Amino acid sequence: MYDASIVDKAVHLVRDPFDNVVSRFHLKRNQKQGNATWLAAYPNSIEGFRNFCAYVNTRLHTAEEKFPVVGAKSNANVLVKYREKIPCYSDFVRYFLWHNHAIETIDELGLDHLTLHYEDYGSNHRETTVELFQFLGLTLESGGDDFHGSERYYRDYFTTDDIQAVQELLRDIASNENWNLLRRYFD
């Protein structure tokens, strides 16, 4: 752990939670290169993603039933409630709790902060880059490099029911500030 007094600013980068979860699947596939059996079981497709999520959703049932989710707004075990409803639900839980903690840390430390959305780099690259550099007190020497992030969005990996259940999960475990930050992905 480092001395929190050395931090005086924070940049909070937020990505569409659905894109974030599918990107984790892609990362796992990259880590499994050379494992033909695993790659065949979980091909780079919507079906492969959903099969992977079905596997992930069943891995930790016993452990999850013993532990409530930190930050849940009720005593009910949120994980059990959503385990059958949301593909890769534990990734969404981690994602929402991570942002809860980021917001709480920024607040507790009283940090000057800037919140950016990953997608804004694609749609408003120049403006987003200028805003970041200005916040950090840096000079942008040129027009900035082009954004080479994902231009692909993965909402089609999820059904309407999945999306509704993820929104309910968010409402169950997110702080009010986090809900306000992420609600744009559900409007």
Coordinates of N, CA, C and O in Angstrom, one line a residue:
M1 N 0.9 -1.2 0.0 CA 0.0 0.0 0.0 C 0.9 1.2 0.0 O 1.9 1.2 0.6
Y2 N 0.5 2.2 -0.7 CA 1.3 3.5 -0.8 C 0.6 4.6 0.0 O -0.6 4.5 0.4
D3 N 1.3 5.6 0.2 CA 0.8 6.8 1.0 C -0.2 7.5 0.1 O 0.2 8.1 -0.9
A4 N -1.4 7.6 0.6 CA -2.5 8.2 -0.2 C -2.3 9.7 -0.3 O -2.8 10.4 -1.2
S5 N -1.5 10.3 0.5 CA -1.2 11.8 0.4 C -0.5 12.2 -0.8 O -0.4 13.3 -1.2
I6 N 0.2 11.2 -1.5 CA 0.9 11.6 -2.7 C 0.0 11.7 -3.9 O 0.4 12.1 -5.0
V7 N -1.3 11.3 -3.8 CA -2.3 11.4 -4.8 C -3.1 12.6 -4.7 O -3.7 12.9 -3.6
D8 N -3.2 13.4 -5.7 CA -4.0 14.6 -5.6 C -5.0 14.7 -6.8 O -5.9 15.6 -6.7
K9 N -5.0 13.8 -7.7 CA -6.0 13.8 -8.8 C -6.3 12.4 -9.2 O -5.4 11.5 -9.0
A10 N -7.5 12.2 -9.7 CA -7.8 10.8 -10.2 C -8.6 11.0 -11.5 O -9.4 11.9 -11.7
V11 N -8.2 10.1 -12.4 CA -9.0 9.9 -13.7 C -9.7 8.6 -13.6 O -9.1 7.5 -13.4
H12 N -11.0 8.7 -13.6 CA -11.9 7.5 -13.5 C -12.4 7.2 -14.9 O -13.2 7.9 -15.4
L13 N -11.9 6.1 -15.5 CA -12.3 5.7 -16.8 C -13.3 4.6 -16.7 O -13.1 3.6 -16.0
V14 N -14.4 4.8 -17.4 CA -15.6 3.9 -17.4 C -15.8 3.4 -18.8 O -15.8 4.1 -19.8
R15 N -16.0 2.1 -18.9 CA -16.4 1.5 -20.1 C -17.7 0.8 -20.0 O -18.1 0.3 -18.9
D16 N -18.5 0.7 -21.1 CA -19.7 0.0 -21.1 C -19.6 -1.3 -20.5 O -18.7 -2.1 -20.8
P17 N -20.3 -1.7 -19.4 CA -20.1 -2.9 -18.7 C -20.3 -4.2 -19.6 O -19.6 -5.2 -19.4
F18 N -21.1 -4.1 -20.6 CA -21.3 -5.2 -21.4 C -20.1 -5.5 -22.3 O -19.6 -6.6 -22.5
D19 N -19.5 -4.4 -22.8 CA -18.3 -4.5 -23.6 C -17.1 -5.0 -22.7 O -16.3 -5.7 -23.2
N20 N -17.1 -4.5 -21.5 CA -16.1 -4.9 -20.6 C -16.1 -6.4 -20.3 O -15.1 -7.1 -20.3
V21 N -17.3 -6.9 -20.1 CA -17.4 -8.4 -19.8 C -17.0 -9.2 -21.0 O -16.3 -10.2 -20.9
V22 N -17.4 -8.8 -22.2 CA -17.1 -9.6 -23.4 C -15.6 -9.5 -23.6 O -14.9 -10.4 -24.0
S23 N -15.0 -8.3 -23.4 CA -13.6 -8.1 -23.5 C -12.8 -9.1 -22.6 O -11.7 -9.5 -22.9
R24 N -13.3 -9.3 -21.4 CA -12.7 -10.3 -20.5 C -12.7 -11.7 -21.1 O -11.7 -12.4 -21.0
F25 N -13.8 -12.0 -21.8 CA -13.8 -13.3 -22.5 C -12.7 -13.4 -23.5 O -12.0 -14.4 -23.7
H26 N -12.6 -12.3 -24.3 CA -11.5 -12.2 -25.3 C -10.1 -12.4 -24.7 O -9.2 -13.0 -25.3
L27 N -9.9 -11.7 -23.6 CA -8.6 -11.8 -22.9 C -8.4 -13.3 -22.5 O -7.3 -13.8 -22.6
K28 N -9.4 -13.9 -21.9 CA -9.3 -15.3 -21.5 C -8.9 -16.2 -22.7 O -8.1 -17.1 -22.6
R29 N -9.5 -15.9 -23.9 CA -9.2 -16.7 -25.1 C -7.8 -16.5 -25.5 O -7.1 -17.4 -25.9
N30 N -7.3 -15.2 -25.4 CA -5.9 -15.0 -25.7 C -5.0 -15.7 -24.8 O -3.9 -16.2 -25.2
Q31 N -5.3 -15.8 -23.5 CA -4.5 -16.5 -22.5 C -4.5 -18.0 -22.8 O -3.6 -18.7 -22.3
K32 N -5.5 -18.5 -23.4 CA -5.6 -19.9 -23.7 C -5.1 -20.3 -25.1 O -5.3 -21.5 -25.5
Q33 N -4.5 -19.4 -25.8 CA -3.9 -19.8 -27.1 C -3.0 -21.0 -26.9 O -2.2 -21.1 -26.0
G34 N -3.1 -21.9 -27.8 CA -2.3 -23.2 -27.7 C -3.1 -24.3 -27.0 O -2.7 -25.5 -27.0
N35 N -4.3 -24.0 -26.4 CA -5.1 -25.0 -25.7 C -6.3 -25.2 -26.7 O -7.4 -24.6 -26.5
A36 N -6.1 -26.1 -27.6 CA -7.1 -26.3 -28.7 C -8.5 -26.8 -28.1 O -9.5 -26.4 -28.6
T37 N -8.4 -27.6 -27.1 CA -9.6 -28.1 -26.5 C -10.5 -26.9 -25.9 O -11.7 -26.9 -26.1
W38 N -9.8 -26.1 -25.1 CA -10.5 -24.9 -24.5 C -11.0 -24.0 -25.6 O -12.2 -23.6 -25.5
L39 N -10.2 -23.7 -26.6 CA -10.7 -22.8 -27.7 C -11.8 -23.4 -28.5 O -12.7 -22.6 -28.9
A40 N -11.8 -24.7 -28.6 CA -12.9 -25.3 -29.4 C -14.2 -25.2 -28.5 O -15.3 -25.1 -29.1
A41 N -14.1 -25.4 -27.2 CA -15.3 -25.3 -26.4 C -15.8 -23.9 -26.3 O -17.1 -23.8 -26.1
Y42 N -15.0 -22.9 -26.4 CA -15.4 -21.5 -26.3 C -14.9 -20.7 -27.5 O -14.0 -19.9 -27.3
P43 N -15.5 -20.9 -28.6 CA -15.1 -20.2 -29.8 C -15.4 -18.7 -29.7 O -16.2 -18.3 -28.9
N44 N -14.7 -18.0 -30.5 CA -14.8 -16.5 -30.5 C -16.1 -16.1 -31.2 O -16.1 -15.7 -32.4
S45 N -17.2 -16.3 -30.5 CA -18.6 -16.0 -31.1 C -19.5 -15.8 -29.9 O -19.1 -16.0 -28.7
I46 N -20.7 -15.4 -30.2 CA -21.7 -15.2 -29.2 C -22.0 -16.5 -28.5 O -22.0 -16.6 -27.2
E47 N -22.1 -17.6 -29.2 CA -22.3 -18.9 -28.6 C -21.1 -19.3 -27.7 O -21.3 -19.8 -26.6
G48 N -19.9 -19.1 -28.2 CA -18.7 -19.4 -27.3 C -18.7 -18.6 -26.1 O -18.4 -19.1 -25.0
F49 N -19.1 -17.3 -26.2 CA -19.1 -16.4 -25.0 C -20.2 -16.9 -24.0 O -19.9 -17.1 -22.8
R50 N -21.3 -17.3 -24.5 CA -22.4 -17.7 -23.6 C -22.1 -19.1 -23.0 O -22.4 -19.3 -21.8
N51 N -21.4 -19.9 -23.7 CA -20.9 -21.2 -23.1 C -19.9 -21.0 -22.0 O -19.9 -21.6 -21.0
F52 N -19.0 -20.0 -22.3 CA -18.0 -19.7 -21.3 C -18.7 -19.1 -20.0 O -18.3 -19.5 -18.9
C53 N -19.6 -18.3 -20.2 CA -20.4 -17.7 -19.1 C -21.1 -18.8 -18.3 O -21.2 -18.7 -17.1
A54 N -21.7 -19.7 -19.0 CA -22.4 -20.8 -18.3 C -21.4 -21.6 -17.4 O -21.8 -21.9 -16.3
Y55 N -20.2 -21.8 -17.9 CA -19.2 -22.5 -17.1 C -18.8 -21.6 -15.9 O -18.8 -22.1 -14.8
V56 N -18.5 -20.4 -16.2 CA -18.1 -19.5 -15.1 C -19.2 -19.3 -14.0 O -18.9 -19.3 -12.8
N57 N -20.5 -19.3 -14.5 CA -21.6 -19.1 -13.5 C -21.8 -20.3 -12.6 O -22.4 -20.1 -11.5
T58 N -21.3 -21.5 -13.0 CA -21.4 -22.7 -12.1 C -20.2 -23.0 -11.3 O -20.3 -23.8 -10.4
R59 N -19.1 -22.4 -11.5 CA -17.8 -22.7 -10.9 C -17.8 -22.5 -9.4 O -17.3 -23.3 -8.6
L60 N -18.4 -21.5 -8.9 CA -18.3 -21.1 -7.5 C -19.6 -21.1 -6.7 O -19.7 -20.4 -5.7
H61 N -20.5 -21.9 -7.1 CA -21.8 -21.9 -6.4 C -21.8 -22.0 -4.9 O -22.3 -21.2 -4.1
T62 N -21.1 -23.0 -4.4 CA -21.0 -23.3 -3.0 C -20.4 -22.1 -2.2 O -20.9 -21.7 -1.2
A63 N -19.3 -21.6 -2.7 CA -18.6 -20.5 -2.0 C -19.5 -19.2 -2.0 O -19.6 -18.5 -1.0
E64 N -20.2 -19.0 -3.1 CA -21.0 -17.7 -3.3 C -22.2 -17.8 -2.3 O -22.6 -16.7 -1.8
E65 N -22.7 -18.9 -2.1 CA -23.9 -19.0 -1.2 C -23.5 -18.7 0.2 O -24.4 -18.3 1.0
K66 N -22.2 -18.7 0.6 CA -21.8 -18.5 2.0 C -21.5 -17.0 2.2 O -21.5 -16.6 3.4
F67 N -21.3 -16.2 1.2 CA -20.9 -14.9 1.3 C -21.8 -13.8 0.7 O -22.0 -13.9 -0.5
P68 N -22.3 -12.9 1.5 CA -23.1 -11.8 0.9 C -22.1 -10.9 0.1 O -20.9 -10.9 0.4
V69 N -22.7 -10.1 -0.8 CA -21.9 -9.2 -1.6 C -21.7 -7.9 -0.8 O -22.7 -7.3 -0.3
V70 N -20.4 -7.5 -0.6 CA -20.1 -6.2 0.0 C -20.8 -5.1 -0.8 O -20.6 -5.0 -2.0
G71 N -21.5 -4.3 -0.1 CA -22.2 -3.1 -0.8 C -23.6 -3.4 -1.2 O -24.3 -2.5 -1.7
A72 N -24.1 -4.7 -1.1 CA -25.4 -5.0 -1.4 C -26.4 -4.2 -0.5 O -26.1 -4.0 0.6
K73 N -27.5 -3.7 -1.1 CA -28.4 -2.9 -0.3 C -29.4 -3.7 0.5 O -30.2 -3.2 1.2
S74 N -29.3 -5.0 0.4 CA -30.1 -5.9 1.3 C -29.3 -7.0 1.8 O -28.2 -7.2 1.4
N75 N -29.8 -7.8 2.7 CA -29.1 -8.9 3.3 C -29.2 -10.2 2.4 O -28.4 -11.1 2.6
A76 N -30.0 -10.2 1.4 CA -30.1 -11.3 0.5 C -28.8 -11.4 -0.3 O -28.2 -10.5 -0.6
N77 N -28.5 -12.7 -0.6 CA -27.2 -12.9 -1.4 C -27.5 -12.6 -2.8 O -28.2 -13.3 -3.5
V78 N -27.0 -11.5 -3.3 CA -27.2 -10.9 -4.6 C -26.7 -11.9 -5.7 O -27.3 -12.1 -6.7
L79 N -25.6 -12.6 -5.4 CA -25.0 -13.5 -6.4 C -25.9 -14.6 -6.7 O -26.1 -15.0 -7.9
V80 N -26.6 -15.2 -5.7 CA -27.5 -16.3 -5.9 C -28.7 -15.8 -6.7 O -29.1 -16.5 -7.7
K81 N -29.2 -14.7 -6.4 CA -30.3 -14.1 -7.1 C -30.1 -14.0 -8.6 O -31.0 -14.2 -9.4
Y82 N -28.9 -13.6 -9.0 CA -28.7 -13.3 -10.4 C -27.9 -14.4 -11.2 O -27.7 -14.3 -12.4
R83 N -27.4 -15.4 -10.5 CA -26.6 -16.4 -11.1 C -27.2 -17.0 -12.3 O -26.5 -17.3 -13.3
E84 N -28.5 -17.3 -12.2 CA -29.1 -18.0 -13.4 C -29.6 -17.0 -14.4 O -30.0 -17.4 -15.5
K85 N -29.6 -15.7 -14.1 CA -30.2 -14.7 -15.0 C -29.3 -14.0 -15.9 O -29.6 -13.5 -17.0
I86 N -28.0 -13.9 -15.5 CA -27.0 -13.0 -16.2 C -25.8 -13.8 -16.6 O -25.1 -14.4 -15.7
P87 N -25.5 -13.8 -17.9 CA -24.2 -14.5 -18.3 C -23.0 -13.8 -17.7 O -23.0 -12.6 -17.6
C88 N -22.1 -14.6 -17.1 CA -20.9 -14.0 -16.5 C -21.3 -13.0 -15.4 O -20.6 -12.0 -15.2
Y89 N -22.3 -13.3 -14.6 CA -22.8 -12.4 -13.6 C -21.7 -11.9 -12.6 O -21.7 -10.8 -12.2
S90 N -20.8 -12.8 -12.3 CA -19.8 -12.4 -11.3 C -18.8 -11.3 -11.9 O -18.3 -10.5 -11.1
D91 N -18.7 -11.3 -13.2 CA -17.9 -10.2 -13.8 C -18.6 -8.9 -13.7 O -18.0 -7.9 -13.4
F92 N -19.9 -8.9 -13.8 CA -20.7 -7.7 -13.6 C -20.6 -7.2 -12.1 O -20.5 -6.1 -11.8
V93 N -20.7 -8.2 -11.2 CA -20.6 -7.9 -9.8 C -19.3 -7.2 -9.5 O -19.2 -6.1 -8.9
R94 N -18.2 -7.8 -10.0 CA -16.9 -7.2 -9.8 C -16.8 -5.8 -10.4 O -16.2 -4.9 -9.8
Y95 N -17.3 -5.7 -11.6 CA -17.3 -4.4 -12.3 C -18.0 -3.3 -11.5 O -17.5 -2.2 -11.3
F96 N -19.2 -3.6 -11.1 CA -20.0 -2.6 -10.3 C -19.4 -2.3 -9.0 O -19.3 -1.1 -8.6
L97 N -18.9 -3.3 -8.3 CA -18.2 -3.1 -7.0 C -16.9 -2.3 -7.2 O -16.6 -1.4 -6.3
W98 N -16.2 -2.6 -8.2 CA -14.9 -1.8 -8.5 C -15.2 -0.3 -8.6 O -14.6 0.5 -8.0
H99 N -16.3 0.0 -9.4 CA -16.6 1.4 -9.6 C -17.2 2.0 -8.3 O -16.9 3.2 -8.0
N100 N -17.9 1.2 -7.5 CA -18.3 1.7 -6.2 C -17.1 2.1 -5.4 O -17.1 3.2 -4.8
H101 N -16.1 1.3 -5.4 CA -14.9 1.5 -4.6 C -14.1 2.7 -5.1 O -13.6 3.5 -4.4
A102 N -14.0 2.8 -6.4 CA -13.3 3.9 -7.0 C -14.0 5.2 -6.7 O -13.3 6.2 -6.2
I103 N -15.3 5.3 -6.8 CA -16.0 6.5 -6.4 C -15.8 6.8 -4.9 O -15.6 8.0 -4.5
E104 N -15.9 5.8 -4.1 CA -15.8 6.0 -2.6 C -14.4 6.5 -2.3 O -14.2 7.4 -1.4
T105 N -13.4 5.9 -2.9 CA -12.0 6.3 -2.7 C -11.7 7.8 -3.1 O -11.1 8.5 -2.3
I106 N -12.2 8.1 -4.2 CA -12.1 9.5 -4.7 C -12.7 10.5 -3.7 O -12.1 11.5 -3.3
D107 N -13.9 10.1 -3.2 CA -14.6 10.9 -2.3 C -13.9 11.0 -0.9 O -13.7 12.1 -0.4
E108 N -13.5 9.8 -0.4 CA -12.8 9.8 0.9 C -11.5 10.6 0.9 O -11.1 11.2 1.9
L109 N -10.8 10.5 -0.2 CA -9.5 11.2 -0.3 C -9.7 12.7 -0.7 O -8.7 13.4 -0.8
G110 N -10.9 13.0 -1.1 CA -11.2 14.4 -1.5 C -10.4 14.8 -2.8 O -9.9 15.9 -2.9
L111 N -10.3 13.9 -3.7 CA -9.5 14.1 -4.9 C -10.2 14.9 -5.9 O -11.4 14.7 -6.2
D112 N -9.5 15.8 -6.6 CA -10.0 16.4 -7.8 C -10.0 15.3 -8.8 O -9.1 14.5 -8.9
H113 N -11.1 15.1 -9.5 CA -11.2 14.0 -10.4 C -11.9 14.3 -11.7 O -12.7 15.3 -11.8
L114 N -11.6 13.5 -12.7 CA -12.2 13.6 -14.0 C -12.7 12.2 -14.4 O -12.0 11.2 -14.3
T115 N -14.0 12.1 -14.7 CA -14.6 10.9 -15.2 C -14.7 10.9 -16.7 O -15.3 11.8 -17.3
L116 N -14.1 9.9 -17.3 CA -14.2 9.8 -18.8 C -14.8 8.4 -19.1 O -14.7 7.5 -18.4
H117 N -15.6 8.4 -20.2 CA -16.1 7.2 -20.7 C -15.3 6.7 -21.9 O -15.0 7.5 -22.9
Y118 N -14.9 5.5 -21.9 CA -14.1 4.9 -22.9 C -14.6 5.2 -24.3 O -13.9 5.5 -25.2
E119 N -15.9 5.0 -24.5 CA -16.5 5.2 -25.8 C -16.3 6.6 -26.4 O -16.3 6.8 -27.6
D120 N -16.1 7.6 -25.5 CA -15.9 9.0 -25.9 C -14.6 9.1 -26.7 O -14.5 10.1 -27.5
Y121 N -13.7 8.3 -26.4 CA -12.4 8.3 -27.2 C -12.7 8.0 -28.7 O -12.0 8.5 -29.5
G122 N -13.7 7.1 -28.9 CA -14.0 6.8 -30.3 C -14.9 7.8 -31.0 O -14.7 8.2 -32.1
S123 N -15.9 8.4 -30.2 CA -16.8 9.3 -30.8 C -16.3 10.8 -30.8 O -16.7 11.6 -31.6
N124 N -15.6 11.1 -29.8 CA -15.0 12.5 -29.6 C -13.6 12.4 -29.2 O -13.2 13.0 -28.1
H125 N -12.8 11.8 -30.0 CA -11.4 11.5 -29.6 C -10.6 12.8 -29.2 O -10.0 12.9 -28.2
R126 N -10.7 13.8 -30.1 CA -9.9 15.0 -29.9 C -10.4 15.7 -28.7 O -9.5 16.1 -27.8
E127 N -11.7 15.9 -28.5 CA -12.2 16.7 -27.4 C -11.9 15.9 -26.1 O -11.5 16.5 -25.1
T128 N -12.0 14.6 -26.1 CA -11.7 13.8 -24.9 C -10.3 13.9 -24.5 O -9.9 14.1 -23.3
T129 N -9.4 13.8 -25.5 CA -8.0 13.9 -25.2 C -7.6 15.3 -24.7 O -6.8 15.4 -23.7
V130 N -8.1 16.3 -25.3 CA -7.8 17.7 -24.8 C -8.3 17.8 -23.4 O -7.6 18.4 -22.5
E131 N -9.5 17.4 -23.1 CA -10.1 17.4 -21.7 C -9.1 16.7 -20.7 O -8.9 17.3 -19.6
L132 N -8.7 15.6 -21.1 CA -7.8 14.8 -20.2 C -6.5 15.6 -20.0 O -6.0 15.7 -18.8
F133 N -5.9 16.0 -21.0 CA -4.6 16.7 -20.9 C -4.8 18.0 -20.1 O -3.9 18.3 -19.2
Q134 N -5.8 18.8 -20.3 CA -6.1 20.0 -19.5 C -6.2 19.6 -18.0 O -5.7 20.3 -17.2
F135 N -7.0 18.6 -17.7 CA -7.2 18.2 -16.3 C -5.9 17.8 -15.7 O -5.6 18.2 -14.5
L136 N -5.0 17.2 -16.4 CA -3.7 16.7 -15.8 C -2.7 17.9 -15.9 O -1.5 17.7 -15.4
G137 N -3.0 19.0 -16.5 CA -2.1 20.1 -16.5 C -1.0 19.9 -17.5 O 0.2 20.4 -17.4
L138 N -1.2 19.1 -18.6 CA -0.2 18.8 -19.6 C -0.5 19.5 -20.9 O -1.7 19.9 -21.1
T139 N 0.5 19.6 -21.7 CA 0.3 20.3 -23.0 C 0.2 19.2 -24.0 O 1.1 18.3 -24.1
L140 N -0.8 19.3 -24.9 CA -0.9 18.4 -26.0 C 0.0 18.9 -27.1 O -0.3 19.9 -27.7
E141 N 1.1 18.2 -27.4 CA 2.0 18.7 -28.4 C 1.5 18.7 -29.8 O 1.9 19.5 -30.6
S142 N 0.7 17.7 -30.2 CA 0.2 17.6 -31.5 C -1.3 17.4 -31.5 O -1.9 17.6 -30.4
G143 N -1.8 16.9 -32.6 CA -3.2 16.6 -32.6 C -3.6 15.4 -31.8 O -4.8 15.1 -31.7
G144 N -2.6 14.7 -31.4 CA -2.9 13.4 -30.6 C -3.0 12.3 -31.6 O -3.3 12.4 -32.8
D145 N -2.7 11.1 -31.2 CA -2.8 9.9 -32.0 C -4.2 9.5 -32.2 O -5.1 9.9 -31.4
D146 N -4.5 8.8 -33.2 CA -5.8 8.3 -33.5 C -6.1 7.2 -32.4 O -5.2 6.6 -31.8
F147 N -7.4 7.1 -32.1 CA -7.8 6.1 -31.1 C -7.9 4.7 -31.8 O -8.5 4.6 -32.8
H148 N -7.2 3.8 -31.2 CA -7.2 2.4 -31.8 C -7.8 1.4 -30.8 O -7.5 0.3 -30.8
G149 N -8.7 1.9 -30.0 CA -9.5 1.0 -29.2 C -10.5 0.2 -29.9 O -10.6 0.3 -31.2
S150 N -11.3 -0.5 -29.2 CA -12.3 -1.3 -29.8 C -13.4 -0.4 -30.5 O -13.9 0.4 -29.8
E151 N -13.6 -0.7 -31.7 CA -14.7 0.0 -32.4 C -15.9 -0.9 -32.4 O -16.9 -0.6 -33.0
R152 N -15.8 -2.1 -31.8 CA -16.8 -3.1 -31.8 C -17.5 -3.0 -30.5 O -16.9 -2.9 -29.4
Y153 N -18.9 -3.0 -30.5 CA -19.7 -3.0 -29.3 C -20.4 -4.4 -29.2 O -20.8 -5.0 -30.2
Y154 N -20.5 -4.9 -28.0 CA -20.9 -6.3 -27.8 C -22.3 -6.4 -27.2 O -22.6 -7.4 -26.6
R155 N -23.2 -5.4 -27.3 CA -24.5 -5.5 -26.8 C -25.3 -6.7 -27.4 O -26.1 -7.3 -26.7
D156 N -25.0 -7.1 -28.6 CA -25.7 -8.2 -29.3 C -25.3 -9.5 -28.7 O -26.0 -10.5 -29.0
Y157 N -24.4 -9.6 -27.7 CA -24.0 -10.9 -27.0 C -25.1 -11.1 -25.9 O -25.0 -12.2 -25.3
F158 N -25.9 -10.1 -25.7 CA -26.9 -10.2 -24.5 C -28.3 -10.1 -25.0 O -28.6 -9.3 -25.9
T159 N -29.2 -10.8 -24.4 CA -30.6 -10.7 -24.7 C -31.2 -9.5 -24.0 O -30.6 -9.0 -23.1
T160 N -32.4 -9.1 -24.4 CA -33.1 -8.1 -23.7 C -33.3 -8.4 -22.2 O -33.1 -7.6 -21.3
D161 N -33.6 -9.7 -21.9 CA -33.8 -10.1 -20.5 C -32.4 -10.0 -19.8 O -32.4 -9.7 -18.6
D162 N -31.3 -10.4 -20.4 CA -30.0 -10.3 -19.8 C -29.8 -8.8 -19.4 O -29.3 -8.5 -18.3
I163 N -30.0 -7.9 -20.3 CA -29.7 -6.5 -20.1 C -30.6 -6.0 -18.9 O -30.1 -5.3 -18.1
Q164 N -31.9 -6.4 -18.9 CA -32.8 -6.0 -17.8 C -32.3 -6.5 -16.5 O -32.2 -5.8 -15.5
A165 N -31.8 -7.8 -16.5 CA -31.3 -8.4 -15.2 C -30.0 -7.7 -14.7 O -29.8 -7.4 -13.5
V166 N -29.2 -7.3 -15.7 CA -27.9 -6.6 -15.3 C -28.3 -5.2 -14.7 O -27.7 -4.8 -13.7
Q167 N -29.3 -4.6 -15.3 CA -29.7 -3.3 -14.8 C -30.3 -3.4 -13.3 O -30.0 -2.6 -12.5
E168 N -31.0 -4.5 -13.1 CA -31.5 -4.8 -11.7 C -30.4 -5.1 -10.8 O -30.4 -4.6 -9.6
L169 N -29.4 -5.8 -11.2 CA -28.2 -6.1 -10.4 C -27.5 -4.8 -10.0 O -27.1 -4.5 -8.9
L170 N -27.3 -3.9 -11.0 CA -26.7 -2.6 -10.8 C -27.4 -1.8 -9.7 O -26.8 -1.3 -8.8
R171 N -28.8 -1.8 -9.9 CA -29.6 -1.1 -8.9 C -29.4 -1.7 -7.5 O -29.5 -1.0 -6.5
D172 N -29.2 -3.0 -7.4 CA -29.1 -3.7 -6.1 C -27.8 -3.4 -5.4 O -27.8 -3.4 -4.2
I173 N -26.7 -3.3 -6.2 CA -25.4 -3.2 -5.5 C -24.6 -1.9 -5.7 O -23.7 -1.6 -5.0
A174 N -25.1 -1.1 -6.7 CA -24.3 0.1 -7.0 C -24.7 1.2 -6.0 O -25.9 1.4 -5.6
S175 N -23.7 2.1 -5.7 CA -24.0 3.3 -4.9 C -24.9 4.2 -5.8 O -24.9 4.0 -7.0
N176 N -25.5 5.2 -5.2 CA -26.3 6.2 -6.0 C -25.4 6.8 -7.1 O -25.8 7.0 -8.2
E177 N -24.1 7.2 -6.7 CA -23.2 7.8 -7.6 C -22.9 6.9 -8.7 O -22.8 7.4 -9.9
N178 N -22.7 5.7 -8.4 CA -22.3 4.7 -9.5 C -23.5 4.5 -10.4 O -23.3 4.4 -11.6
W179 N -24.7 4.4 -9.9 CA -25.9 4.3 -10.7 C -25.9 5.5 -11.7 O -26.2 5.3 -12.9
N180 N -25.7 6.7 -11.2 CA -25.8 7.8 -12.0 C -24.7 7.8 -13.1 O -24.9 8.3 -14.2
L181 N -23.5 7.3 -12.8 CA -22.4 7.2 -13.7 C -22.7 6.2 -14.8 O -22.4 6.4 -16.0
L182 N -23.3 5.0 -14.5 CA -23.5 3.9 -15.4 C -24.9 3.9 -16.1 O -25.1 3.1 -17.0
R183 N -25.8 4.7 -15.7 CA -27.2 4.6 -16.2 C -27.2 4.8 -17.7 O -28.1 4.3 -18.4
R184 N -26.3 5.6 -18.2 CA -26.3 5.8 -19.7 C -26.2 4.6 -20.5 O -26.6 4.6 -21.6
Y185 N -25.7 3.5 -19.9 CA -25.6 2.2 -20.6 C -26.9 1.4 -20.6 O -27.0 0.4 -21.2
F186 N -27.9 2.0 -20.0 CA -29.2 1.3 -19.9 C -30.4 2.2 -20.4 O -31.5 1.8 -20.4
D187 N -30.1 3.4 -20.8 CA -31.1 4.4 -21.3 C -31.4 4.1 -22.8 O -30.6 3.6 -23.5

